Structures are given as structure tokens and as C-alpha cells.
Amino acid sequence: MDERKCCTTTVKFTSKEGEGFVWEHVHQIWSEETEIKKDDSNWII
């Protein structure tokens, strides 16, 4: 059985004045590993 256990998600969004954030694109990469071994993620909100 092909089982996916972990996912890295990248989201691209823009902000529009007076309207908040608009999601432009969501990309997911699935892995059979139980966890991400190296996480260089940046969160900018």
C-alpha cells in the first residue's frame, strides 16, 4: 500500500488593500517519511 505520512505545503498569497489576503497558489509535496528531516521554513504573515 502506498502510504503518505508527511507533507510540505507552500502557499503563495497576496494582500489587497481593504480586502485582506488572497490565496494565489497552494503546492504540496508528499513524502513516505514520518517527518521532515530539515525544516528551513520561513513564516511571513
mmCIF file of C-alpha atoms in Angstrom:
data_model
loop_
_atom_site.group_PDB
_atom_site.id
_atom_site.type_symbol
_atom_site.label_atom_id
_atom_site.label_comp_id
_atom_site.label_asym_id
_atom_site.label_seq_id
_atom_site.Cartn_x
_atom_site.Cartn_y
_atom_site.Cartn_z
ATOM 1 C CA MET A 1 0.000 0.000 0.000
ATOM 2 C CA ASP A 2 1.310 3.459 -0.943
ATOM 3 C CA GLU A 3 1.024 5.449 2.290
ATOM 4 C CA ARG A 4 1.920 9.113 2.526
ATOM 5 C CA LYS A 5 2.881 10.233 6.000
ATOM 6 C CA CYS A 6 4.250 13.763 5.774
ATOM 7 C CA CYS A 7 3.578 16.830 3.678
ATOM 8 C CA THR A 8 5.378 20.091 2.982
ATOM 9 C CA THR A 9 2.994 22.843 1.911
ATOM 10 C CA THR A 10 3.970 26.074 0.164
ATOM 11 C CA VAL A 11 1.401 28.857 -0.150
ATOM 12 C CA LYS A 12 1.662 31.987 -2.288
ATOM 13 C CA PHE A 13 -0.728 34.775 -1.412
ATOM 14 C CA THR A 14 -1.066 38.498 -1.950
ATOM 15 C CA SER A 15 -2.688 41.244 0.060
ATOM 16 C CA LYS A 16 -5.220 43.603 -1.406
ATOM 17 C CA GLU A 17 -5.880 46.850 0.376
ATOM 18 C CA GLY A 18 -9.132 46.679 2.277
ATOM 19 C CA GLU A 19 -9.751 43.042 1.258
ATOM 20 C CA GLY A 20 -7.182 41.110 3.302
ATOM 21 C CA PHE A 21 -5.165 38.237 1.871
ATOM 22 C CA VAL A 22 -5.952 36.390 -1.369
ATOM 23 C CA TRP A 23 -4.606 32.850 -1.898
ATOM 24 C CA GLU A 24 -2.891 32.628 -5.290
ATOM 25 C CA HIS A 25 -1.372 29.121 -5.249
ATOM 26 C CA VAL A 26 -1.002 26.120 -2.920
ATOM 27 C CA HIS A 27 1.594 23.394 -3.580
ATOM 28 C CA GLN A 28 2.018 20.191 -1.560
ATOM 29 C CA ILE A 29 4.881 17.708 -1.649
ATOM 30 C CA TRP A 30 4.077 14.367 -0.004
ATOM 31 C CA SER A 31 6.670 12.038 1.489
ATOM 32 C CA GLU A 32 6.718 8.497 2.811
ATOM 33 C CA GLU A 33 8.913 9.680 5.710
ATOM 34 C CA THR A 34 7.251 10.224 9.075
ATOM 35 C CA GLU A 35 8.698 13.718 9.461
ATOM 36 C CA ILE A 36 10.612 16.399 7.617
ATOM 37 C CA LYS A 37 14.298 15.920 8.381
ATOM 38 C CA LYS A 38 15.372 19.520 7.758
ATOM 39 C CA ASP A 39 12.989 22.440 8.066
ATOM 40 C CA ASP A 40 14.240 25.765 6.709
ATOM 41 C CA SER A 41 10.739 27.210 6.622
ATOM 42 C CA ASN A 42 10.102 30.915 6.850
ATOM 43 C CA TRP A 43 6.813 32.303 8.086
ATOM 44 C CA ILE A 44 5.926 35.818 6.983
ATOM 45 C CA ILE A 45 2.385 36.874 7.787
#
